[in-house]
Amino acid sequence: MSSNRYPNFGILLVDDEAPFLRSLSIALERRGGFNHIYQCQDSREAMGIIAREPIGLVLLDLTMPHLSGEALLQQIVEEHPEVGVIIISGLNQLETAVNCIRLGAYDYFVKTTEEDRLIEGIRRAVRMQEMRLENQEMRRRFLTDTLEHPEVFNDIVTQDKGMRSVFQYLESVAASNQPVLVTGESGVGKELIAQAVHTLSNRAGPLVSVNVAGLDDNVFADTLFGHSRGAFTGADKARAGMIEQAANGTLFLDEIGDLSQASQVKLLRLLQEGEYYPLGSDRPKRIHARVVVATHQDLEQKQQSGEFRKDLYYRLRIHQIEIPPLRKRKDDIPLLLEHFLAVAAEEMGKTKPTIPKELPVLLENYSFPGNVRELRALAYDAMSQHRAKMLSMEVFRRALGQDTPMQSETSSEPDSLFPADRPLPTLQEVGDLLVNEAMQRAQGNQSLASKLLGISQPALSKRLKKLSS
């Protein structure tokens, strides 16, 4: 049995005792979830294996013929400082342990150490190695301002520098196996970020999404862990949970801030131990999926108030991504509007309309509490009602009217046709607005619109051509 919990992370076992190599390899696979394990019985061959294979951690015995563990430790530290070393010795000597740590070993264990403690120490070393590599990768990307896989983010329409930093961070942590916490207000696109994390990780399995909001503890456990036959009344056959369905892929848990305390304990155990029990089963299963979670809530505040477990919060925030709200990405509003109108026009079989120059200005002065999702809904609503070449602003005015800072219910000033804090439009722009309004009232009928404007139909056609050019 093997696992993809730690893909592409090689662990080299160096020991002259073949039975110990065999037993430790089995324990690391079955209990630890590691599947890239290399064995070396002759210490003289170890440096060659490290040079050839993607070794991230060496588990090293001290007392060996030919080349001692202490001499090999010094060679590894000098020639491959990026590789971590854990000493696993038959000698329980404090002075020897201190000397190995001084020479550069990450940790020291005695062979008689209980298996759980040893495996947890190896997991801890792997996490440290992964975080070190991620920090190096992040520094490189931010200094060079590069994206190696920009195509992964094609579905996220943006030109915002903050979002680009998010993309660079995602590329840096893509190979990690640690959880990813995605935070941000409702409607900012956390699902798209989860999809990007999954795509970047190159995992063979699927992305499985679960919205955990409103799930009580029993439903949460059954949804994630599944159940065995006869686990409860009506369970006439075994059912695989979402964790098993996401095998070798990514498990995305949305609205994680709504989890009950009991469900939080179950999730913490899953992340700490890498295993779970299907309902009605006394045999644990290992998780073979990366976990990504998302919430619009402030988990920092919730854990301070006792609503969210502190240990779970710190376990989840190893990799944390904050998606900025749309009001802080105002340069993205025109891009998103164009994108959503084009998609809506295609879906509805219509021609994409011309956007009035005043519309982006109107939208940039709105707070967008519903973020990108709200802008998308407005664009689709406007497109569904669209009839003329120029997009009507009525849908947007109606939706934004109550929240537009230009309109004040307490104002004693007489109503003005144009906002006082904006420059007046040119005569050409006023004329375009009149043409657009006439076409709206005439429902696209040029003959009727020309009568409303008091101009000839050829003159109106000429104005419309200019508008659409």
Tab-separated table of C-alpha atoms in Angstrom:
chain	number	residue	atom	x	y	z
A	1	MET	CA	0.000	0.000	0.000
A	2	SER	CA	1.326	3.444	-0.875
A	3	SER	CA	0.119	7.014	-0.838
A	4	ASN	CA	0.402	10.211	-2.799
A	5	ARG	CA	0.219	12.351	0.290
A	6	TYR	CA	3.877	13.340	-0.179
A	7	PRO	CA	4.443	13.110	-3.947
A	8	ASN	CA	7.942	13.726	-5.366
A	9	PHE	CA	9.613	13.830	-1.944
A	10	GLY	CA	12.293	11.121	-1.768
A	11	ILE	CA	13.400	9.635	1.549
A	12	LEU	CA	16.676	7.674	1.611
A	13	LEU	CA	17.182	5.034	4.342
A	14	VAL	CA	20.853	4.242	5.005
A	15	ASP	CA	21.523	1.261	7.297
A	16	ASP	CA	23.631	-1.915	7.023
A	17	GLU	CA	20.846	-4.009	8.635
A	18	ALA	CA	18.493	-5.260	5.899
A	19	PRO	CA	15.638	-6.266	8.285
A	20	PHE	CA	15.567	-2.751	9.797
A	21	LEU	CA	15.497	-1.167	6.301
A	22	ARG	CA	12.560	-3.389	5.352
A	23	SER	CA	10.516	-2.765	8.505
A	24	LEU	CA	11.105	1.023	8.457
A	25	SER	CA	10.141	1.235	4.757
A	26	ILE	CA	6.861	-0.570	5.423
A	27	ALA	CA	6.085	1.679	8.405
A	28	LEU	CA	6.776	4.838	6.389
A	29	GLU	CA	4.495	3.665	3.578
A	30	ARG	CA	1.620	2.328	5.664
A	31	ARG	CA	1.707	4.635	8.665
A	32	GLY	CA	3.386	7.720	7.277
A	33	GLY	CA	1.852	7.970	3.810
A	34	PHE	CA	5.216	8.255	2.005
A	35	ASN	CA	5.738	6.466	-1.297
A	36	HIS	CA	9.130	7.614	-2.666
A	37	ILE	CA	11.420	5.559	-0.434
A	38	TYR	CA	14.956	4.535	-1.362
A	39	GLN	CA	17.099	1.989	0.524
A	40	CYS	CA	20.880	1.862	0.839
A	41	GLN	CA	22.671	-0.946	2.735
A	42	ASP	CA	26.209	0.180	1.807
A	43	SER	CA	26.969	3.678	3.127
A	44	ARG	CA	29.560	4.222	0.357
A	45	GLU	CA	26.730	4.294	-2.230
A	46	ALA	CA	24.609	6.886	-0.435
A	47	MET	CA	26.151	10.023	-1.988
A	48	GLY	CA	25.617	8.636	-5.498
A	49	ILE	CA	21.931	7.977	-4.779
A	50	ILE	CA	21.481	11.518	-3.397
A	51	ALA	CA	23.077	12.946	-6.560
A	52	ARG	CA	20.846	10.881	-8.901
A	53	GLU	CA	17.464	10.833	-7.149
A	54	PRO	CA	15.130	13.590	-5.804
A	55	ILE	CA	16.127	12.988	-2.180
A	56	GLY	CA	14.797	15.512	0.329
A	57	LEU	CA	15.500	13.651	3.566
A	58	VAL	CA	18.037	10.999	4.681
A	59	LEU	CA	17.420	8.643	7.616
A	60	LEU	CA	20.925	7.651	8.655
A	61	ASP	CA	22.365	4.986	10.969
A	62	LEU	CA	25.606	5.873	12.765
A	63	THR	CA	27.357	2.529	13.243
A	64	MET	CA	28.099	1.082	9.805
A	65	PRO	CA	31.115	-0.594	8.151
A	66	HIS	CA	33.226	1.185	5.505
A	67	LEU	CA	31.868	4.745	5.994
A	68	SER	CA	30.483	5.751	9.385
A	69	GLY	CA	27.213	7.621	9.705
A	70	GLU	CA	28.996	10.607	11.243
A	71	ALA	CA	31.385	10.880	8.264
A	72	LEU	CA	28.492	10.506	5.815
A	73	LEU	CA	26.512	13.184	7.681
A	74	GLN	CA	29.384	15.646	7.206
A	75	GLN	CA	29.589	14.847	3.468
A	76	ILE	CA	25.836	15.355	2.983
A	77	VAL	CA	25.864	18.675	4.869
A	78	GLU	CA	28.837	19.939	2.819
A	79	GLU	CA	27.793	18.740	-0.656
A	80	HIS	CA	23.980	18.744	-0.362
A	81	PRO	CA	23.019	21.326	2.310
A	82	GLU	CA	19.453	21.359	0.955
A	83	VAL	CA	18.916	17.719	2.050
A	84	GLY	CA	17.704	17.127	5.612
A	85	VAL	CA	19.268	14.377	7.748
A	86	ILE	CA	17.716	12.482	10.682
A	87	ILE	CA	19.944	10.128	12.696
A	88	ILE	CA	18.330	6.817	13.684
A	89	SER	CA	20.898	5.004	15.821
A	90	GLY	CA	21.019	1.991	18.073
A	91	LEU	CA	23.014	4.097	20.549
A	92	ASN	CA	21.189	6.115	23.180
A	93	GLN	CA	24.006	8.535	23.956
A	94	LEU	CA	23.321	12.201	24.682
A	95	GLU	CA	26.833	13.346	23.739
A	96	THR	CA	26.613	11.592	20.348
A	97	ALA	CA	23.175	13.089	19.681
A	98	VAL	CA	24.347	16.618	20.548
A	99	ASN	CA	27.388	16.236	18.293
A	100	CYS	CA	25.224	15.077	15.345
A	101	ILE	CA	22.896	18.062	15.770
A	102	ARG	CA	25.964	20.348	15.911
A	103	LEU	CA	27.217	18.817	12.643
A	104	GLY	CA	23.896	19.631	10.935
A	105	ALA	CA	21.440	16.781	11.599
A	106	TYR	CA	17.808	17.827	11.907
A	107	ASP	CA	16.936	15.308	14.636
A	108	TYR	CA	18.168	12.192	16.466
A	109	PHE	CA	16.134	9.075	17.309
A	110	VAL	CA	17.034	5.775	18.964
A	111	LYS	CA	15.928	2.649	17.074
A	112	THR	CA	13.875	1.519	20.039
A	113	THR	CA	11.824	4.751	19.858
A	114	GLU	CA	8.127	4.027	19.492
A	115	GLU	CA	7.030	4.026	15.865
A	116	ASP	CA	4.419	6.806	16.142
A	117	ARG	CA	6.933	9.245	17.603
A	118	LEU	CA	9.487	8.420	14.912
A	119	ILE	CA	7.003	8.859	12.050
A	120	GLU	CA	5.747	12.165	13.489
A	121	GLY	CA	9.359	13.376	13.674
A	122	ILE	CA	9.870	12.439	10.013
A	123	ARG	CA	6.643	14.222	9.034
A	124	ARG	CA	7.836	17.299	10.898
A	125	ALA	CA	11.158	17.221	9.040
A	126	VAL	CA	9.372	16.829	5.692
A	127	ARG	CA	7.158	19.845	6.454
A	128	MET	CA	10.222	21.926	7.320
A	129	GLN	CA	11.974	20.890	4.109
A	130	GLU	CA	8.889	21.689	2.013
A	131	MET	CA	8.472	25.115	3.626
A	132	ARG	CA	12.143	25.930	3.025
A	133	LEU	CA	11.825	25.020	-0.668
A	134	GLU	CA	8.607	27.028	-0.959
A	135	ASN	CA	10.238	30.108	0.583
A	136	GLN	CA	13.105	29.856	-1.891
A	137	GLU	CA	10.663	29.514	-4.781
A	138	MET	CA	8.569	32.467	-3.578
A	139	ARG	CA	11.606	34.712	-3.315
A	140	ARG	CA	12.672	33.752	-6.832
A	141	ARG	CA	9.232	34.428	-8.350
A	142	PHE	CA	8.660	37.733	-6.576
A	143	LEU	CA	12.141	39.022	-7.431
A	144	THR	CA	11.786	38.097	-11.113
A	145	ASP	CA	8.014	38.902	-11.213
A	146	THR	CA	7.330	35.771	-13.264
A	147	LEU	CA	4.453	33.369	-13.774
A	148	GLU	CA	5.472	29.992	-15.162
A	149	HIS	CA	1.920	28.824	-15.886
A	150	PRO	CA	-0.171	31.920	-16.696
A	151	GLU	CA	-2.630	29.744	-18.661
A	152	VAL	CA	-3.840	28.217	-15.366
A	153	PHE	CA	-5.289	31.605	-14.406
A	154	ASN	CA	-7.067	32.334	-17.706
A	155	ASP	CA	-10.494	32.019	-16.075
A	156	ILE	CA	-9.620	34.721	-13.518
A	157	VAL	CA	-10.034	38.047	-15.346
A	158	THR	CA	-7.711	40.576	-13.738
A	159	GLN	CA	-4.871	43.034	-14.260
A	160	ASP	CA	-4.488	43.768	-10.550
A	161	LYS	CA	-0.971	43.562	-9.064
A	162	GLY	CA	-2.316	42.101	-5.833
A	163	MET	CA	-3.956	39.262	-7.746
A	164	ARG	CA	-0.726	38.640	-9.662
A	165	SER	CA	1.073	38.254	-6.310
A	166	VAL	CA	-1.576	35.708	-5.312
A	167	PHE	CA	-0.891	33.768	-8.536
A	168	GLN	CA	2.866	33.788	-7.866
A	169	TYR	CA	2.288	32.524	-4.345
A	170	LEU	CA	0.029	29.739	-5.635
A	171	GLU	CA	2.713	28.598	-8.073
A	172	SER	CA	5.251	28.565	-5.228
A	173	VAL	CA	3.179	26.314	-2.951
A	174	ALA	CA	1.607	24.144	-5.668
A	175	ALA	CA	3.900	21.176	-5.036
A	176	SER	CA	3.328	21.249	-1.277
A	177	ASN	CA	1.092	18.724	0.440
A	178	GLN	CA	0.045	21.061	3.232
A	179	PRO	CA	-3.503	22.498	3.398
A	180	VAL	CA	-4.316	25.775	1.655
A	181	LEU	CA	-6.654	28.299	3.326
A	182	VAL	CA	-8.423	30.675	0.916
A	183	THR	CA	-10.121	33.671	2.534
A	184	GLY	CA	-12.044	36.601	1.133
A	185	GLU	CA	-15.502	38.117	0.994
A	186	SER	CA	-18.397	36.300	-0.649
A	187	GLY	CA	-18.292	36.522	-4.419
A	188	VAL	CA	-14.551	37.178	-4.907
A	189	GLY	CA	-13.935	33.850	-6.675
A	190	LYS	CA	-12.522	31.491	-4.043
A	191	GLU	CA	-13.719	28.473	-6.062
A	192	LEU	CA	-11.574	29.588	-9.031
A	193	ILE	CA	-8.545	29.816	-6.738
A	194	ALA	CA	-9.182	26.266	-5.487
A	195	GLN	CA	-9.376	25.078	-9.103
A	196	ALA	CA	-6.068	26.828	-9.859
A	197	VAL	CA	-4.389	25.165	-6.849
A	198	HIS	CA	-5.592	21.783	-8.076
A	199	THR	CA	-4.466	22.361	-11.679
A	200	LEU	CA	-1.032	23.623	-10.629
A	201	SER	CA	-0.437	20.600	-8.396
A	202	ASN	CA	-0.650	18.238	-11.408
A	203	ARG	CA	-2.452	15.605	-9.377
A	204	ALA	CA	-3.909	12.669	-11.267
A	205	GLY	CA	-7.145	12.584	-9.276
A	206	PRO	CA	-10.166	14.935	-9.470
A	207	LEU	CA	-11.080	18.130	-7.646
A	208	VAL	CA	-13.967	17.242	-5.309
A	209	SER	CA	-15.857	20.198	-3.789
A	210	VAL	CA	-18.018	20.113	-0.656
A	211	ASN	CA	-19.882	23.085	0.849
A	212	VAL	CA	-19.880	22.294	4.561
A	213	ALA	CA	-22.099	25.225	5.614
A	214	GLY	CA	-25.106	23.978	7.556
A	215	LEU	CA	-23.912	20.354	7.828
A	216	ASP	CA	-24.402	18.873	11.295
A	217	ASP	CA	-21.662	16.639	12.673
A	218	ASN	CA	-23.182	13.324	11.525
A	219	VAL	CA	-23.856	14.551	7.988
A	220	PHE	CA	-20.372	16.096	7.818
A	221	ALA	CA	-18.748	12.808	8.862
A	222	ASP	CA	-20.849	10.730	6.465
A	223	THR	CA	-20.229	13.163	3.575
A	224	LEU	CA	-16.468	13.216	4.039
A	225	PHE	CA	-15.672	9.789	5.464
A	226	GLY	CA	-18.444	7.643	4.002
A	227	HIS	CA	-19.880	4.648	5.870
A	228	SER	CA	-19.722	0.878	5.986
A	229	ARG	CA	-22.706	-1.408	5.412
A	230	GLY	CA	-25.019	-1.448	8.441
A	231	ALA	CA	-23.430	1.660	10.020
A	232	PHE	CA	-26.910	3.073	10.690
A	233	THR	CA	-30.540	2.402	9.805
A	234	GLY	CA	-30.879	2.474	6.026
A	235	ALA	CA	-27.170	1.943	5.323
A	236	ASP	CA	-27.774	-1.222	3.308
A	237	LYS	CA	-24.480	-0.873	1.442
A	238	ALA	CA	-21.108	0.774	1.968
A	239	ARG	CA	-20.600	4.261	0.513
A	240	ALA	CA	-17.308	5.983	-0.252
A	241	GLY	CA	-16.974	9.479	1.199
A	242	MET	CA	-15.721	12.582	-0.579
A	243	ILE	CA	-12.185	11.977	0.724
A	244	GLU	CA	-12.038	8.647	-1.082
A	245	GLN	CA	-13.604	10.162	-4.216
A	246	ALA	CA	-10.837	12.806	-4.213
A	247	ALA	CA	-8.074	10.167	-4.053
A	248	ASN	CA	-4.830	11.407	-5.673
A	249	GLY	CA	-6.546	14.750	-6.269
A	250	THR	CA	-7.811	17.705	-4.236
A	251	LEU	CA	-10.574	17.947	-1.630
A	252	PHE	CA	-12.071	21.463	-1.490
A	253	LEU	CA	-14.091	22.299	1.642
A	254	ASP	CA	-15.985	25.574	1.203
A	255	GLU	CA	-17.402	27.709	4.056
A	256	ILE	CA	-15.111	26.046	6.594
A	257	GLY	CA	-15.883	28.797	9.124
A	258	ASP	CA	-19.350	27.305	9.684
A	259	LEU	CA	-18.103	23.934	10.983
A	260	SER	CA	-19.363	22.798	14.369
A	261	GLN	CA	-16.851	22.171	17.174
A	262	ALA	CA	-17.315	18.397	16.847
A	263	SER	CA	-16.673	18.508	13.090
A	264	GLN	CA	-13.626	20.709	13.666
A	265	VAL	CA	-12.117	17.968	15.865
A	266	LYS	CA	-12.661	15.393	13.102
A	267	LEU	CA	-11.051	17.641	10.492
A	268	LEU	CA	-8.082	18.352	12.775
A	269	ARG	CA	-7.465	14.627	13.281
A	270	LEU	CA	-7.677	14.079	9.527
A	271	LEU	CA	-5.024	16.735	8.864
A	272	GLN	CA	-2.751	15.696	11.748
A	273	GLU	CA	-2.863	11.940	11.364
A	274	GLY	CA	-3.632	11.667	7.664
A	275	GLU	CA	-6.268	9.037	8.392
A	276	TYR	CA	-9.998	8.725	9.110
A	277	TYR	CA	-12.640	6.148	10.032
A	278	PRO	CA	-15.715	5.630	7.813
A	279	LEU	CA	-18.883	5.551	9.942
A	280	GLY	CA	-19.402	2.081	11.399
A	281	SER	CA	-15.834	0.956	10.656
A	282	ASP	CA	-13.037	0.243	13.141
A	283	ARG	CA	-10.369	0.169	10.427
A	284	PRO	CA	-8.780	3.517	9.495
A	285	LYS	CA	-8.235	4.677	5.927
A	286	ARG	CA	-5.524	7.059	4.778
A	287	ILE	CA	-6.253	10.300	2.983
A	288	HIS	CA	-4.644	10.466	-0.451
A	289	ALA	CA	-5.818	13.986	-1.361
A	290	ARG	CA	-4.592	17.506	-0.778
A	291	VAL	CA	-6.998	19.636	1.271
A	292	VAL	CA	-8.002	23.182	0.268
A	293	VAL	CA	-10.459	25.091	2.465
A	294	ALA	CA	-12.208	28.437	2.009
A	295	THR	CA	-14.246	30.853	4.098
A	296	HIS	CA	-15.613	34.394	3.958
A	297	GLN	CA	-15.419	34.614	7.749
A	298	ASP	CA	-12.593	36.008	9.883
A	299	LEU	CA	-11.093	32.836	11.365
A	300	GLU	CA	-8.575	34.848	13.399
A	301	GLN	CA	-11.458	36.547	15.197
A	302	LYS	CA	-13.461	33.316	15.506
A	303	GLN	CA	-10.595	31.429	17.135
A	304	GLN	CA	-10.026	34.308	19.572
A	305	SER	CA	-13.680	34.169	20.591
A	306	GLY	CA	-13.545	30.382	20.982
A	307	GLU	CA	-15.863	29.577	18.042
A	308	PHE	CA	-13.056	28.036	15.986
A	309	ARG	CA	-10.351	25.741	17.353
A	310	LYS	CA	-6.980	27.437	17.636
A	311	ASP	CA	-5.027	24.255	16.797
A	312	LEU	CA	-7.116	23.703	13.646
A	313	TYR	CA	-6.743	27.349	12.625
A	314	TYR	CA	-2.950	27.178	12.834
A	315	ARG	CA	-2.922	23.850	10.996
A	316	LEU	CA	-4.975	25.362	8.145
A	317	ARG	CA	-3.095	28.635	7.795
A	318	ILE	CA	0.256	27.080	6.800
A	319	HIS	CA	-0.562	28.375	3.312
A	320	GLN	CA	-3.073	31.240	3.425
A	321	ILE	CA	-4.358	33.304	0.509
A	322	GLU	CA	-6.466	36.447	0.934
A	323	ILE	CA	-8.427	37.415	-2.207
A	324	PRO	CA	-8.935	41.214	-2.347
A	325	PRO	CA	-12.523	42.474	-2.767
A	326	LEU	CA	-13.592	44.054	-6.051
A	327	ARG	CA	-13.736	47.573	-4.533
A	328	LYS	CA	-9.946	47.294	-4.062
A	329	ARG	CA	-9.453	46.135	-7.668
A	330	LYS	CA	-11.243	48.964	-9.485
A	331	ASP	CA	-9.070	48.619	-12.591
A	332	ASP	CA	-10.553	45.137	-13.027
A	333	ILE	CA	-14.158	46.421	-13.259
A	334	PRO	CA	-14.067	47.428	-16.970
A	335	LEU	CA	-12.280	44.158	-17.864
A	336	LEU	CA	-14.801	42.051	-15.969
A	337	LEU	CA	-17.737	43.983	-17.431
A	338	GLU	CA	-16.480	43.387	-20.981
A	339	HIS	CA	-15.871	39.719	-20.204
A	340	PHE	CA	-19.281	39.050	-18.642
A	341	LEU	CA	-21.151	40.934	-21.375
A	342	ALA	CA	-19.330	38.935	-24.059
A	343	VAL	CA	-20.100	35.616	-22.331
A	344	ALA	CA	-23.734	36.606	-21.726
A	345	ALA	CA	-24.178	37.767	-25.341
A	346	GLU	CA	-22.848	34.445	-26.625
A	347	GLU	CA	-25.096	32.440	-24.302
A	348	MET	CA	-28.166	34.469	-25.277
A	349	GLY	CA	-27.385	34.538	-28.996
A	350	LYS	CA	-27.086	38.338	-29.078
A	351	THR	CA	-24.508	40.775	-30.385
A	352	LYS	CA	-22.291	42.242	-27.681
A	353	PRO	CA	-23.370	45.869	-27.186
A	354	THR	CA	-21.290	49.034	-27.007
A	355	ILE	CA	-20.633	50.084	-23.408
A	356	PRO	CA	-21.465	53.739	-22.578
A	357	LYS	CA	-18.419	55.705	-21.449
A	358	GLU	CA	-20.182	56.726	-18.246
A	359	LEU	CA	-20.873	53.142	-17.129
A	360	PRO	CA	-17.363	52.198	-15.892
A	361	VAL	CA	-17.240	55.494	-13.945
A	362	LEU	CA	-20.607	54.695	-12.362
A	363	LEU	CA	-19.475	51.189	-11.409
A	364	GLU	CA	-16.139	52.341	-9.991
A	365	ASN	CA	-18.026	54.528	-7.497
A	366	TYR	CA	-20.021	51.561	-6.208
A	367	SER	CA	-18.828	49.419	-3.283
A	368	PHE	CA	-19.889	46.014	-4.768
A	369	PRO	CA	-20.742	44.160	-1.537
A	370	GLY	CA	-21.370	41.057	-3.690
A	371	ASN	CA	-18.008	41.488	-5.465
A	372	VAL	CA	-17.361	39.786	-8.829
A	373	ARG	CA	-20.477	37.616	-8.499
A	374	GLU	CA	-22.641	40.751	-8.195
A	375	LEU	CA	-21.044	42.398	-11.250
A	376	ARG	CA	-21.633	39.214	-13.245
A	377	ALA	CA	-25.330	39.194	-12.246
A	378	LEU	CA	-25.699	42.859	-13.270
A	379	ALA	CA	-24.058	42.212	-16.649
A	380	TYR	CA	-26.313	39.221	-17.354
A	381	ASP	CA	-29.428	41.166	-16.300
A	382	ALA	CA	-28.486	44.095	-18.542
A	383	MET	CA	-27.753	41.748	-21.437
A	384	SER	CA	-31.100	39.985	-21.091
A	385	GLN	CA	-32.922	43.334	-21.432
A	386	HIS	CA	-30.642	44.717	-24.132
A	387	ARG	CA	-32.229	45.701	-27.479
A	388	ALA	CA	-30.148	48.479	-29.108
A	389	LYS	CA	-26.458	48.711	-30.111
A	390	MET	CA	-25.604	50.815	-27.058
A	391	LEU	CA	-26.013	49.093	-23.694
A	392	SER	CA	-28.632	50.745	-21.503
A	393	MET	CA	-27.479	52.002	-18.119
A	394	GLU	CA	-30.945	51.676	-16.578
A	395	VAL	CA	-30.354	48.205	-15.138
A	396	PHE	CA	-27.160	49.389	-13.461
A	397	ARG	CA	-28.710	52.637	-12.208
A	398	ARG	CA	-31.647	50.778	-10.677
A	399	ALA	CA	-29.401	48.230	-8.975
A	400	LEU	CA	-26.812	50.732	-7.785
A	401	GLY	CA	-29.130	53.644	-7.053
A	402	GLN	CA	-29.602	53.053	-3.346
A	403	ASP	CA	-25.886	52.674	-2.724
A	404	THR	CA	-24.544	55.317	-5.118
A	405	PRO	CA	-22.869	58.019	-3.015
A	406	MET	CA	-24.053	60.701	-5.452
A	407	GLN	CA	-27.658	60.245	-4.336
A	408	SER	CA	-28.511	61.328	-0.790
A	409	GLU	CA	-31.957	61.052	0.710
A	410	THR	CA	-31.154	63.813	3.216
A	411	SER	CA	-29.847	66.244	0.623
A	412	SER	CA	-31.771	69.533	0.389
A	413	GLU	CA	-30.139	70.378	-2.923
A	414	PRO	CA	-32.442	70.303	-6.003
A	415	ASP	CA	-32.045	67.227	-8.221
A	416	SER	CA	-29.335	67.673	-10.837
A	417	LEU	CA	-29.174	65.950	-14.197
A	418	PHE	CA	-25.405	65.430	-13.777
A	419	PRO	CA	-23.398	64.694	-10.590
A	420	ALA	CA	-21.831	67.786	-9.037
A	421	ASP	CA	-18.474	66.053	-8.439
A	422	ARG	CA	-18.042	65.021	-12.090
A	423	PRO	CA	-17.129	67.151	-15.141
A	424	LEU	CA	-20.010	67.918	-17.495
A	425	PRO	CA	-20.216	65.738	-20.606
A	426	THR	CA	-19.400	67.234	-23.993
A	427	LEU	CA	-22.168	68.173	-26.443
A	428	GLN	CA	-21.153	65.156	-28.538
A	429	GLU	CA	-21.616	62.844	-25.516
A	430	VAL	CA	-24.999	64.442	-24.687
A	431	GLY	CA	-26.077	63.846	-28.266
A	432	ASP	CA	-25.002	60.202	-28.028
A	433	LEU	CA	-26.985	59.797	-24.819
A	434	LEU	CA	-30.114	61.220	-26.492
A	435	VAL	CA	-29.731	58.864	-29.444
A	436	ASN	CA	-29.307	55.918	-27.099
A	437	GLU	CA	-32.383	56.914	-25.063
A	438	ALA	CA	-34.495	57.364	-28.174
A	439	MET	CA	-33.495	53.908	-29.460
A	440	GLN	CA	-34.363	52.412	-26.086
A	441	ARG	CA	-37.838	54.011	-26.076
A	442	ALA	CA	-38.427	53.009	-29.690
A	443	GLN	CA	-37.273	49.438	-28.878
A	444	GLY	CA	-34.722	49.548	-31.695
A	445	ASN	CA	-37.100	50.987	-34.329
A	446	GLN	CA	-35.020	53.628	-36.176
A	447	SER	CA	-38.020	55.222	-37.867
A	448	LEU	CA	-39.766	55.840	-34.547
A	449	ALA	CA	-36.525	56.927	-32.840
A	450	SER	CA	-35.836	59.522	-35.554
A	451	LYS	CA	-39.308	61.026	-34.960
A	452	LEU	CA	-38.677	61.189	-31.201
A	453	LEU	CA	-35.419	63.039	-31.840
A	454	GLY	CA	-36.854	65.298	-34.560
A	455	ILE	CA	-34.181	64.297	-37.106
A	456	SER	CA	-34.279	62.364	-40.366
A	457	GLN	CA	-33.813	58.609	-40.411
A	458	PRO	CA	-30.613	58.828	-42.565
A	459	ALA	CA	-29.154	61.289	-40.016
A	460	LEU	CA	-29.974	58.888	-37.204
A	461	SER	CA	-28.424	55.960	-39.085
A	462	LYS	CA	-25.251	58.009	-39.545
A	463	ARG	CA	-25.093	58.745	-35.771
A	464	LEU	CA	-25.630	55.068	-34.939
A	465	LYS	CA	-22.805	54.030	-37.277
A	466	LYS	CA	-20.458	56.440	-35.466
A	467	LEU	CA	-21.572	55.065	-32.104
A	468	SER	CA	-20.888	51.486	-33.082
A	469	SER	CA	-17.523	52.200	-34.725
